[in-house]
PDB file of C-alpha atoms in Angstrom:
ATOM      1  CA  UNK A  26       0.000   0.000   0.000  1.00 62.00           C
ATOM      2  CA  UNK A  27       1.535   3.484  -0.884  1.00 76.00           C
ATOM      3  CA  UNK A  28      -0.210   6.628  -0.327  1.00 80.00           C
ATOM      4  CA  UNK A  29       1.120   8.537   2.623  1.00 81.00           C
ATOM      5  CA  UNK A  30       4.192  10.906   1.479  1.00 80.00           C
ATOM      6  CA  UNK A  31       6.344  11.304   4.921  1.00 80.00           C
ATOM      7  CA  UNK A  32       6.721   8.432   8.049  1.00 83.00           C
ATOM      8  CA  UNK A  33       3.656   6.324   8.496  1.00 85.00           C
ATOM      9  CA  UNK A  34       3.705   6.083  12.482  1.00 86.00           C
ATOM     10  CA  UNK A  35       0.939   4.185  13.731  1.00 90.00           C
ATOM     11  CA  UNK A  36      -1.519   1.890  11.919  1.00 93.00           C
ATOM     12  CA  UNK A  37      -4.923   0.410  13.876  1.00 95.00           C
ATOM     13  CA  UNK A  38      -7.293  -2.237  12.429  1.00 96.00           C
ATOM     14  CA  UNK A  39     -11.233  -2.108  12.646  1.00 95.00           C
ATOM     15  CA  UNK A  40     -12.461  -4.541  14.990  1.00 91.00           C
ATOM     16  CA  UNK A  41     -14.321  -6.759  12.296  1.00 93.00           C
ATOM     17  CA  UNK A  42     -10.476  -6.482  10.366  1.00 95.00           C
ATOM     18  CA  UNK A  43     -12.063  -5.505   6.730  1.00 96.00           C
ATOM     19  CA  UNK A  44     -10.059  -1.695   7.289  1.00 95.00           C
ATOM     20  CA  UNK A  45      -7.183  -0.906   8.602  1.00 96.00           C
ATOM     21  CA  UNK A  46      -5.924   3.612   9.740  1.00 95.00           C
ATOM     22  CA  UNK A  47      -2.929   4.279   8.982  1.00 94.00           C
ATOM     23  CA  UNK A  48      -1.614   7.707   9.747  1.00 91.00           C
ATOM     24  CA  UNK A  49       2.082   9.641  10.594  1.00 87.00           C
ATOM     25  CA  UNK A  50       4.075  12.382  10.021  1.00 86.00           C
ATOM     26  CA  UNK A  51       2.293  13.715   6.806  1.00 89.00           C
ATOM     27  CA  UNK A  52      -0.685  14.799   8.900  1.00 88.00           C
ATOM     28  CA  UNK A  53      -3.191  12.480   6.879  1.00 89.00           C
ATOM     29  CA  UNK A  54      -5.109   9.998   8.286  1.00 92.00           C
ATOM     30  CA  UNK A  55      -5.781   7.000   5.577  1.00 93.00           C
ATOM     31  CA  UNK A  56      -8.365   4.217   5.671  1.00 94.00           C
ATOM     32  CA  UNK A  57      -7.505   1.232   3.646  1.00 95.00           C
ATOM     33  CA  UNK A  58      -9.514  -2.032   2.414  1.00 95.00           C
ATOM     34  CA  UNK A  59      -7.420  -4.864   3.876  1.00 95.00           C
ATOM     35  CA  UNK A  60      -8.734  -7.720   1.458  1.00 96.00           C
ATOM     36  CA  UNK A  61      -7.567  -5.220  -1.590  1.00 95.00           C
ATOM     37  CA  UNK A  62      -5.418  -2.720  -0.080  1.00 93.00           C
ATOM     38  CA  UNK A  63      -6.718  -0.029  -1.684  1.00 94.00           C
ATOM     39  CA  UNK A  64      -7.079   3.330  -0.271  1.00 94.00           C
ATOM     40  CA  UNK A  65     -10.822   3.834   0.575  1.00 94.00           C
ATOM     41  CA  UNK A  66     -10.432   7.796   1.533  1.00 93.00           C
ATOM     42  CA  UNK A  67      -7.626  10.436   2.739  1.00 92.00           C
ATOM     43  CA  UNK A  68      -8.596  12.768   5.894  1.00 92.00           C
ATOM     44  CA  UNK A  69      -6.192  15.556   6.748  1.00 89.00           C
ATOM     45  CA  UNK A  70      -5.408  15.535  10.646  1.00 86.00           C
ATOM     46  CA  UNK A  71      -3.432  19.471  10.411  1.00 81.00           C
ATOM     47  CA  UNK A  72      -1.061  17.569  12.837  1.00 83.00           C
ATOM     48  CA  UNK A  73       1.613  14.707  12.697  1.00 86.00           C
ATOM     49  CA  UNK A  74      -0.364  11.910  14.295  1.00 89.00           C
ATOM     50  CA  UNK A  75       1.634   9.341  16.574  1.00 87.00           C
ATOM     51  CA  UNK A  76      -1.268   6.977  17.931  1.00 91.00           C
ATOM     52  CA  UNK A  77      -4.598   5.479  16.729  1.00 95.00           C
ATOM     53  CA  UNK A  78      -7.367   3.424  18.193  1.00 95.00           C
ATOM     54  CA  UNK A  79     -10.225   1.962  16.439  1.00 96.00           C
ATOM     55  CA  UNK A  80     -13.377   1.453  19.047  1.00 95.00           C
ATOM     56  CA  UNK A  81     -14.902  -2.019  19.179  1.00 93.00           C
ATOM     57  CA  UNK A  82     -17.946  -1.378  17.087  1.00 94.00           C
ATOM     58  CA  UNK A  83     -16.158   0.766  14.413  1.00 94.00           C
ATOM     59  CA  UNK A  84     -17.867   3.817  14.774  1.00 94.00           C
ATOM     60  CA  UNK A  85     -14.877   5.694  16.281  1.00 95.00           C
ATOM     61  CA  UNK A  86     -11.562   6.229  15.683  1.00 95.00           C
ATOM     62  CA  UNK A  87      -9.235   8.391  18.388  1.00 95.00           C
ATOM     63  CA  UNK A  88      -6.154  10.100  16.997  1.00 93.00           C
ATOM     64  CA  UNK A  89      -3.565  11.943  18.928  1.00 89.00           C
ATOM     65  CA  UNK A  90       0.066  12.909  18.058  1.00 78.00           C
ATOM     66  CA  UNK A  91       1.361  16.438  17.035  1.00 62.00           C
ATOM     67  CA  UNK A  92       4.851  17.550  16.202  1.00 54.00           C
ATOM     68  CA  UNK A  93       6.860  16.599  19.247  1.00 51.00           C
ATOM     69  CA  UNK A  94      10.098  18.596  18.552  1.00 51.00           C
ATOM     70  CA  UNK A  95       7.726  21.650  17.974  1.00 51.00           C
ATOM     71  CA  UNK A  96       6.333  22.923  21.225  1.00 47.00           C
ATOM     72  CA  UNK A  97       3.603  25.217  19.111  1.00 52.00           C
ATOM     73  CA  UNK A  98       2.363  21.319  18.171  1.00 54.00           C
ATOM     74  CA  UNK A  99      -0.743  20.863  19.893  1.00 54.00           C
ATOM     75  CA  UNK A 100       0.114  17.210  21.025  1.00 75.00           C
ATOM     76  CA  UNK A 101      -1.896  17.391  24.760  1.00 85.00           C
ATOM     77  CA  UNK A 102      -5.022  17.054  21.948  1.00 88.00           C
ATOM     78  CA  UNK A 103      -6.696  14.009  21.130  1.00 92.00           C
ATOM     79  CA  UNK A 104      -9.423  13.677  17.453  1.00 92.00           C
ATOM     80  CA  UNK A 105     -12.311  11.898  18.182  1.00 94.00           C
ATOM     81  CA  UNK A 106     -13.410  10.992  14.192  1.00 92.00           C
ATOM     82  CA  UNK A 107     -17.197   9.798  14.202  1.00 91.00           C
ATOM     83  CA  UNK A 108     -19.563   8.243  11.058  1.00 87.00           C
ATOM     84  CA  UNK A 109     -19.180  12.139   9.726  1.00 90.00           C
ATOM     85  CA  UNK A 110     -15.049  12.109  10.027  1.00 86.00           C
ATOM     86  CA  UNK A 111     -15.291  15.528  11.432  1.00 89.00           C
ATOM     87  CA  UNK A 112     -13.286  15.040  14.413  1.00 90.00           C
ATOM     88  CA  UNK A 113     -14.057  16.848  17.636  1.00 92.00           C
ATOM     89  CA  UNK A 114     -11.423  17.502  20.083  1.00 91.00           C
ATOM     90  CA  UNK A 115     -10.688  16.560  23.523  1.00 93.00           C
ATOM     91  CA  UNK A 116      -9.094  18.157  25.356  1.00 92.00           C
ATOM     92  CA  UNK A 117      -7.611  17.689  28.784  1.00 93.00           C
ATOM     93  CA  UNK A 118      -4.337  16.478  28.944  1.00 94.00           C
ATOM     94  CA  UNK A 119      -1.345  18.771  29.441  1.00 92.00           C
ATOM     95  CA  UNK A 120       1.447  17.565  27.727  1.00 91.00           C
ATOM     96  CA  UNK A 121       1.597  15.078  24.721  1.00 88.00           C
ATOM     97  CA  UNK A 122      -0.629  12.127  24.535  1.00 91.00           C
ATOM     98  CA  UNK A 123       1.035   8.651  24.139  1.00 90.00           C
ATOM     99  CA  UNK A 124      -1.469   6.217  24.143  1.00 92.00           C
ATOM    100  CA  UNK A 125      -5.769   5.652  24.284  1.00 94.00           C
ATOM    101  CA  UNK A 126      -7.724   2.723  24.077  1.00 93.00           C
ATOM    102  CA  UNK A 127     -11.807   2.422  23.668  1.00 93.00           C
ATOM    103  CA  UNK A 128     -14.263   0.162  26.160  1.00 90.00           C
ATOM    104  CA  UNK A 129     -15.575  -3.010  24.809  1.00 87.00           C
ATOM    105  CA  UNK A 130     -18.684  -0.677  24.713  1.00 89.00           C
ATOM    106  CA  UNK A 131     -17.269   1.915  22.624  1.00 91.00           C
ATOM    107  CA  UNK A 132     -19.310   4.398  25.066  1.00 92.00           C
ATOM    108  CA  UNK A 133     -15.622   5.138  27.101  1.00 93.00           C
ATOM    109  CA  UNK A 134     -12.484   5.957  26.436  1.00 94.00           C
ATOM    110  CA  UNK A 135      -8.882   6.019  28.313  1.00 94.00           C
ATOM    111  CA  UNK A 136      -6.199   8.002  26.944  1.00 95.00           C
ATOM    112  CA  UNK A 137      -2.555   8.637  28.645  1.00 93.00           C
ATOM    113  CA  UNK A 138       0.028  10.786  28.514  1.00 92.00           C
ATOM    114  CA  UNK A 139       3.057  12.408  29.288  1.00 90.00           C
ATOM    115  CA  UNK A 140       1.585  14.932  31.819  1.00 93.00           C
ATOM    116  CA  UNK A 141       1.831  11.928  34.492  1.00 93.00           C
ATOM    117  CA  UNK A 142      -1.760  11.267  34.093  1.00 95.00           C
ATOM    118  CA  UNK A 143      -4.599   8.961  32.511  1.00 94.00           C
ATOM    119  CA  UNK A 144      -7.919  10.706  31.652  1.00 96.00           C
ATOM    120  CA  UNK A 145     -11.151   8.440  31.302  1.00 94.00           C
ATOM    121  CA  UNK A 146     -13.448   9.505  28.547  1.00 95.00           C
ATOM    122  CA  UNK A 147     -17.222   9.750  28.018  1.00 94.00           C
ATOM    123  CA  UNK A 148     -17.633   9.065  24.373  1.00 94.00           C
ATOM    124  CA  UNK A 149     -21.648  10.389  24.482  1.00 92.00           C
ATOM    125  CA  UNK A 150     -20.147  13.610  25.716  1.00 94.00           C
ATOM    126  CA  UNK A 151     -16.966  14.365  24.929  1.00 93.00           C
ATOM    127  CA  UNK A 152     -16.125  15.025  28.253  1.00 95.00           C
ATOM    128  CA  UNK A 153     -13.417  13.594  30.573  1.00 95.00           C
ATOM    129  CA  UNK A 154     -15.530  11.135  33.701  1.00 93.00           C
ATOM    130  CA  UNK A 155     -12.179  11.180  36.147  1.00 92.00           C
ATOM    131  CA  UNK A 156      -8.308  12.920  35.472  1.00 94.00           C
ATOM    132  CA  UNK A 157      -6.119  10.195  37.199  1.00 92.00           C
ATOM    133  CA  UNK A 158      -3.134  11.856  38.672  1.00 90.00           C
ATOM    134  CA  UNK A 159      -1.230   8.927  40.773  1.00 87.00           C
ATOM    135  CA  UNK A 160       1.801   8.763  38.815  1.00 90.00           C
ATOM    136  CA  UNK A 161       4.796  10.137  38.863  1.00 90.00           C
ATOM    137  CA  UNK A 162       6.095   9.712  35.666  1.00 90.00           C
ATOM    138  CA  UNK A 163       4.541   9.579  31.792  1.00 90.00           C
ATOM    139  CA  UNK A 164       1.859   6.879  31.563  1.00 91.00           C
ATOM    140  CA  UNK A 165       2.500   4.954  28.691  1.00 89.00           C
ATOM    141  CA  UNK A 166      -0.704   2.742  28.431  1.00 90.00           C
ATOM    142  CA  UNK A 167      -3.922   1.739  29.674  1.00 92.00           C
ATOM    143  CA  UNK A 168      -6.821  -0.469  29.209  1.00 89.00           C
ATOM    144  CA  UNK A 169     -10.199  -2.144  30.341  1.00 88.00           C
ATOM    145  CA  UNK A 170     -10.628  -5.738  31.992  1.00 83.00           C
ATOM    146  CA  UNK A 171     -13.182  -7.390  33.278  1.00 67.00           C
ATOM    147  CA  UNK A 172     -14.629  -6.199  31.087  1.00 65.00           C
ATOM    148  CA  UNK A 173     -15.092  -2.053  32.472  1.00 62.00           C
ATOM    149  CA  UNK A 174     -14.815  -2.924  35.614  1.00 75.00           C
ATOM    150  CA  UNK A 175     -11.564  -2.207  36.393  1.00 87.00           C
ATOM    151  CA  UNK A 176      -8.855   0.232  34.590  1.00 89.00           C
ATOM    152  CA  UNK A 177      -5.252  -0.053  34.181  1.00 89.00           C
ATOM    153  CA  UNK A 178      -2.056   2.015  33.826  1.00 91.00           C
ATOM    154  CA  UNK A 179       1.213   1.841  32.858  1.00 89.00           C
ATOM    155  CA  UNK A 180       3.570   4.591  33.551  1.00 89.00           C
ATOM    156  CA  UNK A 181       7.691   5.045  33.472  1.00 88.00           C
ATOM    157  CA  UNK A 182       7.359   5.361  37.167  1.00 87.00           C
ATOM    158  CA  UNK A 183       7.965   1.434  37.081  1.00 86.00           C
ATOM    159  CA  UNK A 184       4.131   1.239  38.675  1.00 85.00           C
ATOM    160  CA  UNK A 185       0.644  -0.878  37.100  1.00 86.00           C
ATOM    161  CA  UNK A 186      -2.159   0.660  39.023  1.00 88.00           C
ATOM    162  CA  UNK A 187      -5.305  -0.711  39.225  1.00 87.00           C
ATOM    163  CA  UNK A 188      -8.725   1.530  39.623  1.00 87.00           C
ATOM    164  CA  UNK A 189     -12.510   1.252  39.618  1.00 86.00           C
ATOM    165  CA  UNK A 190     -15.159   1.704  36.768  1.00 82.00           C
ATOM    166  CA  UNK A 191     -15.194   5.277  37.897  1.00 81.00           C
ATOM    167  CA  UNK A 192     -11.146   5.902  38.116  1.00 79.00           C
ATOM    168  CA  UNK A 193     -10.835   5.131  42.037  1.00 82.00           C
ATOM    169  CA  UNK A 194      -7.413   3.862  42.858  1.00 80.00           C
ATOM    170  CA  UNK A 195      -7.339   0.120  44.201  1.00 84.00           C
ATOM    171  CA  UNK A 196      -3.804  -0.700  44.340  1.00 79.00           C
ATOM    172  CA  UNK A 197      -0.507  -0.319  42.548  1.00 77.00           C
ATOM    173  CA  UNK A 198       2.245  -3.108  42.246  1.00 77.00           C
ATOM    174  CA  UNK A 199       5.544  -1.985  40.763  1.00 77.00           C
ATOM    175  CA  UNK A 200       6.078  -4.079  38.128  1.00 69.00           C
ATOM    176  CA  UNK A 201       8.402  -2.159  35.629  1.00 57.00           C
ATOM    177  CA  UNK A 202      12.531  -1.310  35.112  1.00 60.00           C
ATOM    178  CA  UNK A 203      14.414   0.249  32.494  1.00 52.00           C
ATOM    179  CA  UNK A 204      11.593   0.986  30.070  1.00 52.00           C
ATOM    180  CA  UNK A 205       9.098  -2.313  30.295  1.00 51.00           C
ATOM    181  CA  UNK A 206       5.981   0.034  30.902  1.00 51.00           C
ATOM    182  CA  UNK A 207       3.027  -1.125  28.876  1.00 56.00           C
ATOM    183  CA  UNK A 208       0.229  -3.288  29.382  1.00 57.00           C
ATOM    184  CA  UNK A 209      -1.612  -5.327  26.845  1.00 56.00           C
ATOM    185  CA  UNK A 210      -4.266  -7.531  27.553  1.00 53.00           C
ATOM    186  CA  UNK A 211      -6.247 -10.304  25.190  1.00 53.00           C
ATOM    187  CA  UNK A 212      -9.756 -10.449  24.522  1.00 52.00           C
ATOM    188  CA  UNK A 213     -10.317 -12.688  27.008  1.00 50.00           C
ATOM    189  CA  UNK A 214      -8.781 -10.646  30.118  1.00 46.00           C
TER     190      UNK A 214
END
């Protein structure tokens, strides 16, 4: 597949795997037939984009990124692309945005980020629910198990921590060293 003029930085599939995002440092987002490869449509993003998730019913698609040796770059942002792909922007974080990831629901959203902090999303909204500050360090990742009843982060700090449905801290094990600092989990928990 060729189409995108600069680095392609982060690619996503849809959860039924007929499309697959890519997007990068030409500030284009790109949807793609999988079975063909053949570019379905171009949307300009007006920023580098570094991350993309794809929500679990394939309405949504989350973008976040910006020019990260350009402090003008408005990388705290994240582009929340609907049916329409007119994104709308959420905003919260304060520093650049590394990583988000969608409920099994689609209705919720968790996105991290540099600022030391995870921010969890209502989707219906637009709005951030809870602004989790426990960290010390970037938070790298994040996700949903059980499934929405408990979130958890990643962060640099070397911690996993482990909250409610509503972003109350449960616990925190330190689980990380010398940049191991992302969770993943299967389908299955």
């Amino acid at each position: 597949m060729t189409g995108h003029i600069n680095a392609v930085n982060c690619v996503a599939f849809s959860a039924d795997g007929k499309k697959v995002f890519s997007a990068g440092a030409d500030k284009t987002l790109k949807e793609w037939d999988v079975a063909t490869g053949t570019l379905i449509k171009s949307y300009n993003v007006n920023q580098p984009v570094n991350h993309i998730a794809v929500s679990p019913d394939n309405s949504l698609i989350v973008t976040s990124g910006g020019d990260k040796n350009n402090s003008k770059s408005t990388t705290q942002e994240l582009l929340l692309w609907g049916a329409d792909m007119v994104p709308k922007i959420l905003m919260g974080h304060t520093k650049p945005v590394l990583y988000s990831t969608f409920s099994t629901d689609s209705k919720k959203l968790i996105s991290t980020s540099t600022d030391n902090c995870a921010i969890l999303w209502d989707i219906v909204t637009s709005l951030p629910l809870k602004k989790i500050d426990r960290h010390t360090r970037a938070v790298t990742s994040a996700g949903f198990i059980n499934p929405e009843s408990i979130l958890v982060t990643a962060s640099t700090d070397g911690l996993s921590s482990f909250y409610t449905s509503t972003g109350d801290q449960i616990f925190s094990i330190a689980l990380f060293n010398q940049g191991r600092e992302h969770v993943v989990f299967t389908p299955e928990n």
